[in-house]
């Protein structure tokens, strides 16, 4: 089954996820969707100092949004802020230094942020793909800690702040790679498998899509969406997937093309009219499963994911 999933997915990727896939899909875009002014609205973007996150931040800054860039590396964050400010003229850009694999730090950051700022749109973009099993200081597998638990805690902690505002939105930058994975709640930290960083990452991205669907059912006042940016030429792809990059580099999307749907979901009135909880690719909702791939999960499995993440997150919540 894994061979079938991977083959079908790769063929789909060659057709849809590449630069030519974007060129084909963009012929159907409505330019007016992004002709908006979002002055006065506040946007938080994790992992915003490079790649998809930085490209998203730049486009939102051009449209007047107040930006909160959440980054792990202070020097690179400051450099990104300078570049975005210079390019856009937007002075309302604020930096927050945070490691998304540190659950206690995320809780503390969110509590402080809620006391000082407002928030209209949360963009969960930060992610990592560690190719050898590595534990954080808290004993958590690093991919899971960053991609799944970190996203869960930050979103959960900021939901009350989002609910206070007009047209609140939460966007998760997931990956089409999740299509090759069925939700597995039996081994969230990859303790009982032969570790494969690419597949662990894909499993985390499946978990993010399930979280998006579950949050949308519960929090009706907030618009939730997950998305796939396509195969884009980003620093993360170059460092985490060097062989894939070398093979595909002439076919990869630009960072701006990868970020297009994130920006559309964050700022366009058209996106808010879509049903909450969907998975998007090139401004269109798409299926979260490949045909005949047997990747559907049961309601019980999805409930167990939420329950496990909630219990784990509470262990790190400051008292």
CSV table of C-alpha atoms in Angstrom, one decimal:
chain,number,residue,atom,x,y,z
A,1,UNK,CA,0.0,0.0,0.0
A,2,UNK,CA,2.8,2.4,0.8
A,3,UNK,CA,4.3,1.8,-2.7
A,4,UNK,CA,1.0,2.5,-4.3
A,5,UNK,CA,0.4,5.7,-2.3
A,6,UNK,CA,3.9,7.0,-2.9
A,7,UNK,CA,3.7,6.3,-6.7
A,8,UNK,CA,0.3,7.8,-7.1
A,9,UNK,CA,1.3,10.8,-5.1
A,10,UNK,CA,4.5,11.5,-6.9
A,11,UNK,CA,2.8,11.3,-10.3
A,12,UNK,CA,0.1,13.7,-9.0
A,13,UNK,CA,2.9,16.0,-7.8
A,14,UNK,CA,4.6,16.1,-11.1
A,15,UNK,CA,1.4,17.2,-12.7
A,16,UNK,CA,0.1,19.6,-10.0
A,17,UNK,CA,2.7,20.6,-7.4
A,18,UNK,CA,5.4,21.9,-9.8
A,19,UNK,CA,5.9,25.3,-11.3
A,20,UNK,CA,4.0,24.2,-14.4
A,21,UNK,CA,1.2,23.0,-12.1
A,22,UNK,CA,1.0,26.5,-10.6
A,23,UNK,CA,1.1,28.1,-14.0
A,24,UNK,CA,-1.8,26.0,-15.1
A,25,UNK,CA,-3.9,26.6,-11.9
A,26,UNK,CA,-3.2,30.3,-11.8
A,27,UNK,CA,-5.0,30.8,-15.1
A,28,UNK,CA,-8.2,30.4,-13.1
A,29,UNK,CA,-7.3,32.8,-10.3
A,30,UNK,CA,-9.4,35.9,-9.7
A,31,UNK,CA,-6.8,38.8,-9.4
A,32,UNK,CA,-9.3,41.0,-7.6
A,33,UNK,CA,-9.3,38.4,-4.7
A,34,UNK,CA,-6.0,39.9,-3.5
A,35,UNK,CA,-6.7,43.5,-4.3
A,36,UNK,CA,-7.5,44.2,-0.7
A,37,UNK,CA,-6.3,46.6,2.0
A,38,UNK,CA,-5.9,44.9,5.4
A,39,UNK,CA,-4.7,47.9,7.4
A,40,UNK,CA,-5.8,47.5,11.0
A,41,UNK,CA,-5.9,43.7,10.9
A,42,UNK,CA,-3.3,41.8,12.8
A,43,UNK,CA,-1.5,38.7,11.4
A,44,UNK,CA,0.8,36.2,13.2
A,45,UNK,CA,3.1,34.1,11.1
A,46,UNK,CA,5.3,31.4,12.6
A,47,UNK,CA,8.5,30.5,10.8
A,48,UNK,CA,8.5,33.9,9.1
A,49,UNK,CA,12.1,34.6,8.5
A,50,UNK,CA,12.5,32.6,5.2
A,51,UNK,CA,10.7,30.6,2.6
A,52,UNK,CA,6.9,30.4,2.5
A,53,UNK,CA,6.6,32.3,5.8
A,54,UNK,CA,8.7,35.3,4.7
A,55,UNK,CA,7.0,35.4,1.3
A,56,UNK,CA,3.6,35.4,3.0
A,57,UNK,CA,4.6,38.1,5.4
A,58,UNK,CA,5.9,40.3,2.5
A,59,UNK,CA,2.6,40.1,0.6
A,60,UNK,CA,0.5,40.8,3.7
A,61,UNK,CA,2.8,43.8,4.6
A,62,UNK,CA,2.2,45.2,1.1
A,63,UNK,CA,-1.5,45.2,1.8
A,64,UNK,CA,-1.1,47.1,5.1
A,65,UNK,CA,-1.4,44.4,7.7
A,66,UNK,CA,0.2,44.5,11.1
A,67,UNK,CA,2.6,41.6,11.3
A,68,UNK,CA,3.8,39.5,14.2
A,69,UNK,CA,6.7,37.4,13.0
A,70,UNK,CA,7.4,34.4,15.2
A,71,UNK,CA,10.9,33.1,14.6
A,72,UNK,CA,13.4,30.9,16.3
A,73,UNK,CA,16.6,32.7,15.2
A,74,UNK,CA,16.9,36.3,16.4
A,75,UNK,CA,19.5,37.4,13.8
A,76,UNK,CA,17.7,35.9,10.8
A,77,UNK,CA,14.4,37.3,12.1
A,78,UNK,CA,15.8,40.8,12.3
A,79,UNK,CA,17.3,40.5,8.9
A,80,UNK,CA,13.9,39.4,7.5
A,81,UNK,CA,12.1,42.2,9.2
A,82,UNK,CA,14.5,44.8,7.7
A,83,UNK,CA,14.1,43.3,4.2
A,84,UNK,CA,10.3,43.2,4.5
A,85,UNK,CA,10.1,46.8,5.8
A,86,UNK,CA,12.4,48.0,3.1
A,87,UNK,CA,10.5,46.3,0.3
A,88,UNK,CA,7.0,47.3,1.5
A,89,UNK,CA,7.4,50.4,3.6
A,90,UNK,CA,5.3,48.8,6.3
A,91,UNK,CA,6.5,49.8,9.8
A,92,UNK,CA,4.0,47.7,11.7
A,93,UNK,CA,6.1,44.6,11.9
A,94,UNK,CA,6.9,43.0,15.2
A,95,UNK,CA,9.3,40.2,16.1
A,96,UNK,CA,8.8,37.5,18.6
A,97,UNK,CA,11.6,34.9,19.3
A,98,UNK,CA,10.2,31.5,20.0
A,99,UNK,CA,11.2,27.9,19.5
A,100,UNK,CA,8.1,26.0,18.3
A,101,UNK,CA,9.5,22.7,19.7
A,102,UNK,CA,9.4,24.2,23.3
A,103,UNK,CA,5.8,23.6,24.6
A,104,UNK,CA,6.3,25.5,27.9
A,105,UNK,CA,7.8,28.5,25.9
A,106,UNK,CA,4.8,28.5,23.6
A,107,UNK,CA,2.3,28.7,26.4
A,108,UNK,CA,4.3,31.5,28.1
A,109,UNK,CA,4.5,33.4,24.8
A,110,UNK,CA,0.8,33.0,24.0
A,111,UNK,CA,-0.3,34.3,27.5
A,112,UNK,CA,2.0,37.3,27.2
A,113,UNK,CA,0.8,38.0,23.6
A,114,UNK,CA,-2.9,37.8,24.6
A,115,UNK,CA,-2.3,40.5,27.3
A,116,UNK,CA,-0.6,42.9,24.9
A,117,UNK,CA,-2.0,42.5,21.3
A,118,UNK,CA,-5.0,41.7,19.2
A,119,UNK,CA,-5.1,39.0,16.5
A,120,UNK,CA,-7.2,38.5,13.5
A,121,UNK,CA,-5.3,35.8,11.6
A,122,UNK,CA,-3.0,33.0,12.8
A,123,UNK,CA,-0.8,31.4,10.2
A,124,UNK,CA,0.9,28.2,11.5
A,125,UNK,CA,3.8,27.9,9.0
A,126,UNK,CA,6.8,26.9,11.1
A,127,UNK,CA,7.9,23.3,10.6
A,128,UNK,CA,10.8,21.0,10.7
A,129,UNK,CA,11.9,17.8,9.1
A,130,UNK,CA,14.7,16.1,11.1
A,131,UNK,CA,15.9,13.0,9.4
A,132,UNK,CA,17.3,11.2,12.4
A,133,UNK,CA,15.2,10.7,15.5
A,134,UNK,CA,16.1,13.5,17.9
A,135,UNK,CA,14.6,14.5,21.2
A,136,UNK,CA,14.0,17.9,22.6
A,137,UNK,CA,15.1,18.9,26.1
A,138,UNK,CA,11.6,17.8,27.2
A,139,UNK,CA,12.1,14.4,25.8
A,140,UNK,CA,9.8,14.9,22.8
A,141,UNK,CA,10.5,13.7,19.3
A,142,UNK,CA,11.5,17.0,17.5
A,143,UNK,CA,9.4,16.7,14.4
A,144,UNK,CA,6.2,16.0,16.4
A,145,UNK,CA,7.1,18.6,19.0
A,146,UNK,CA,7.4,21.3,16.4
A,147,UNK,CA,4.9,20.3,13.7
A,148,UNK,CA,2.0,18.9,15.8
A,149,UNK,CA,2.2,19.7,19.5
A,150,UNK,CA,3.6,23.2,18.9
A,151,UNK,CA,0.9,24.0,16.4
A,152,UNK,CA,-1.7,22.5,18.7
A,153,UNK,CA,-0.6,24.6,21.8
A,154,UNK,CA,-0.2,27.9,20.0
A,155,UNK,CA,-3.5,27.6,18.2
A,156,UNK,CA,-5.4,26.4,21.3
A,157,UNK,CA,-3.9,29.2,23.5
A,158,UNK,CA,-4.8,31.9,21.0
A,159,UNK,CA,-8.3,30.9,20.2
A,160,UNK,CA,-9.9,33.1,22.9
A,161,UNK,CA,-8.0,36.1,21.4
A,162,UNK,CA,-9.1,35.3,17.9
A,163,UNK,CA,-12.7,34.9,18.9
A,164,UNK,CA,-12.8,38.5,20.1
A,165,UNK,CA,-12.1,39.9,16.6
A,166,UNK,CA,-14.0,40.3,13.3
A,167,UNK,CA,-13.4,37.7,10.6
A,168,UNK,CA,-10.9,35.6,12.6
A,169,UNK,CA,-8.9,32.9,10.6
A,170,UNK,CA,-6.5,30.1,11.3
A,171,UNK,CA,-4.4,28.7,8.5
A,172,UNK,CA,-2.1,25.7,8.7
A,173,UNK,CA,0.6,25.3,6.1
A,174,UNK,CA,0.5,21.6,5.8
A,175,UNK,CA,1.8,19.5,2.9
A,176,UNK,CA,0.5,17.3,0.1
A,177,UNK,CA,2.9,14.7,1.5
A,178,UNK,CA,0.3,13.9,4.1
A,179,UNK,CA,-1.7,12.2,1.4
A,180,UNK,CA,0.6,9.1,1.7
A,181,UNK,CA,-0.1,8.8,5.4
A,182,UNK,CA,-3.1,7.5,7.4
A,183,UNK,CA,-3.5,9.0,10.8
A,184,UNK,CA,-1.6,6.9,13.3
A,185,UNK,CA,-2.3,7.7,17.0
A,186,UNK,CA,-0.6,4.6,18.4
A,187,UNK,CA,3.0,6.0,18.0
A,188,UNK,CA,2.9,9.8,17.9
A,189,UNK,CA,6.5,10.2,18.7
A,190,UNK,CA,7.9,7.5,16.4
A,191,UNK,CA,9.3,5.3,19.1
A,192,UNK,CA,8.3,1.9,17.6
A,193,UNK,CA,9.2,2.3,13.9
A,194,UNK,CA,12.3,2.4,11.7
A,195,UNK,CA,12.7,6.2,11.7
A,196,UNK,CA,12.2,7.9,8.3
A,197,UNK,CA,12.1,11.7,8.7
A,198,UNK,CA,10.2,12.3,5.5
A,199,UNK,CA,7.4,9.9,6.5
A,200,UNK,CA,7.3,11.2,10.1
A,201,UNK,CA,6.9,14.7,8.6
A,202,UNK,CA,4.1,13.5,6.3
A,203,UNK,CA,2.4,11.9,9.4
A,204,UNK,CA,2.7,15.2,11.3
A,205,UNK,CA,1.1,17.0,8.3
A,206,UNK,CA,-1.8,14.5,8.3
A,207,UNK,CA,-2.2,15.2,12.0
A,208,UNK,CA,-2.4,19.0,11.2
A,209,UNK,CA,-5.2,18.4,8.6
A,210,UNK,CA,-7.2,16.3,11.1
A,211,UNK,CA,-6.7,19.1,13.7
A,212,UNK,CA,-8.0,21.7,11.2
A,213,UNK,CA,-11.1,19.6,10.5
A,214,UNK,CA,-11.7,19.0,14.2
A,215,UNK,CA,-11.3,22.7,15.3
A,216,UNK,CA,-13.6,23.8,12.5
A,217,UNK,CA,-16.4,21.6,14.0
A,218,UNK,CA,-16.0,23.1,17.5
A,219,UNK,CA,-15.1,26.7,16.9
A,220,UNK,CA,-17.8,28.0,14.5
A,221,UNK,CA,-16.8,31.7,14.8
A,222,UNK,CA,-13.3,31.1,13.4
A,223,UNK,CA,-12.5,30.1,9.8
A,224,UNK,CA,-10.0,27.3,9.7
A,225,UNK,CA,-8.1,26.0,6.7
A,226,UNK,CA,-5.1,23.9,5.9
A,227,UNK,CA,-3.2,24.1,2.6
A,228,UNK,CA,-0.4,22.6,0.5
A,229,UNK,CA,2.0,25.1,-1.1
A,230,UNK,CA,3.2,22.7,-3.8
A,231,UNK,CA,6.8,21.8,-4.3
A,232,UNK,CA,8.6,25.1,-3.7
A,233,UNK,CA,12.3,26.1,-3.8
A,234,UNK,CA,12.8,27.1,-0.1
A,235,UNK,CA,15.8,26.8,2.2
A,236,UNK,CA,13.9,24.1,4.2
A,237,UNK,CA,13.5,21.9,1.1
A,238,UNK,CA,17.2,22.4,0.1
A,239,UNK,CA,18.4,21.4,3.6
A,240,UNK,CA,16.0,18.7,4.6
A,241,UNK,CA,15.5,17.0,1.2
A,242,UNK,CA,18.8,17.6,-0.8
A,243,UNK,CA,18.3,14.6,-3.1
A,244,UNK,CA,14.7,15.6,-4.0
A,245,UNK,CA,15.9,19.2,-4.5
A,246,UNK,CA,18.7,18.2,-6.9
A,247,UNK,CA,16.3,16.0,-8.9
A,248,UNK,CA,13.5,18.6,-9.0
A,249,UNK,CA,15.1,22.0,-8.7
A,250,UNK,CA,14.3,23.1,-12.3
A,251,UNK,CA,10.6,22.2,-11.7
A,252,UNK,CA,10.1,23.8,-8.3
A,253,UNK,CA,7.8,26.7,-7.6
A,254,UNK,CA,9.1,30.0,-6.4
A,255,UNK,CA,8.6,30.9,-2.7
A,256,UNK,CA,6.0,33.5,-3.8
A,257,UNK,CA,4.1,30.9,-5.8
A,258,UNK,CA,4.2,28.5,-2.8
A,259,UNK,CA,2.9,31.3,-0.6
A,260,UNK,CA,0.1,32.4,-2.9
A,261,UNK,CA,-2.7,30.3,-1.4
A,262,UNK,CA,-1.6,31.2,2.2
A,263,UNK,CA,-2.0,34.8,1.3
A,264,UNK,CA,-5.3,34.2,-0.4
A,265,UNK,CA,-6.6,32.3,2.6
A,266,UNK,CA,-5.4,35.0,5.0
A,267,UNK,CA,-6.7,38.2,3.3
A,268,UNK,CA,-9.3,37.5,0.6
A,269,UNK,CA,-13.0,37.8,1.2
A,270,UNK,CA,-13.5,34.9,-1.2
A,271,UNK,CA,-11.6,32.5,1.1
A,272,UNK,CA,-13.8,33.3,4.1
A,273,UNK,CA,-16.8,32.2,2.0
A,274,UNK,CA,-15.4,28.7,1.7
A,275,UNK,CA,-16.5,26.1,4.3
A,276,UNK,CA,-14.3,26.1,7.3
A,277,UNK,CA,-12.0,23.1,7.8
A,278,UNK,CA,-11.0,22.4,4.2
A,279,UNK,CA,-7.7,21.6,2.7
A,280,UNK,CA,-6.6,23.9,-0.2
A,281,UNK,CA,-4.2,23.8,-3.1
A,282,UNK,CA,-3.9,26.7,-5.5
A,283,UNK,CA,-6.9,28.5,-4.0
A,284,UNK,CA,-9.2,25.5,-4.4
A,285,UNK,CA,-10.4,23.0,-1.8
A,286,UNK,CA,-9.1,19.5,-2.7
A,287,UNK,CA,-9.5,16.0,-1.3
A,288,UNK,CA,-7.5,15.0,1.7
A,289,UNK,CA,-7.2,11.5,0.4
A,290,UNK,CA,-5.8,9.8,-2.7
A,291,UNK,CA,-8.1,7.4,-4.5
A,292,UNK,CA,-8.0,3.8,-3.1
A,293,UNK,CA,-5.2,4.7,-0.7
A,294,UNK,CA,-7.0,3.7,2.5
A,295,UNK,CA,-5.9,6.7,4.5
A,296,UNK,CA,-9.3,7.5,6.1
A,297,UNK,CA,-9.3,7.5,9.9
A,298,UNK,CA,-12.1,6.7,12.3
A,299,UNK,CA,-13.8,9.3,14.5
A,300,UNK,CA,-12.4,7.4,17.5
A,301,UNK,CA,-8.8,7.8,16.1
A,302,UNK,CA,-9.4,11.5,15.5
A,303,UNK,CA,-10.8,12.0,19.0
A,304,UNK,CA,-7.8,10.1,20.5
A,305,UNK,CA,-5.4,12.5,18.7
A,306,UNK,CA,-7.1,15.5,20.2
A,307,UNK,CA,-7.3,13.9,23.7
A,308,UNK,CA,-3.6,12.9,23.6
A,309,UNK,CA,-2.5,16.3,22.5
A,310,UNK,CA,-4.6,18.0,25.1
A,311,UNK,CA,-3.3,15.9,27.9
A,312,UNK,CA,0.3,16.3,26.7
A,313,UNK,CA,-0.1,20.1,26.3
A,314,UNK,CA,-1.5,20.5,29.8
A,315,UNK,CA,1.7,18.9,31.2
A,316,UNK,CA,3.7,21.9,30.0
A,317,UNK,CA,1.2,24.6,30.8
A,318,UNK,CA,2.5,27.0,33.5
A,319,UNK,CA,0.5,26.9,36.7
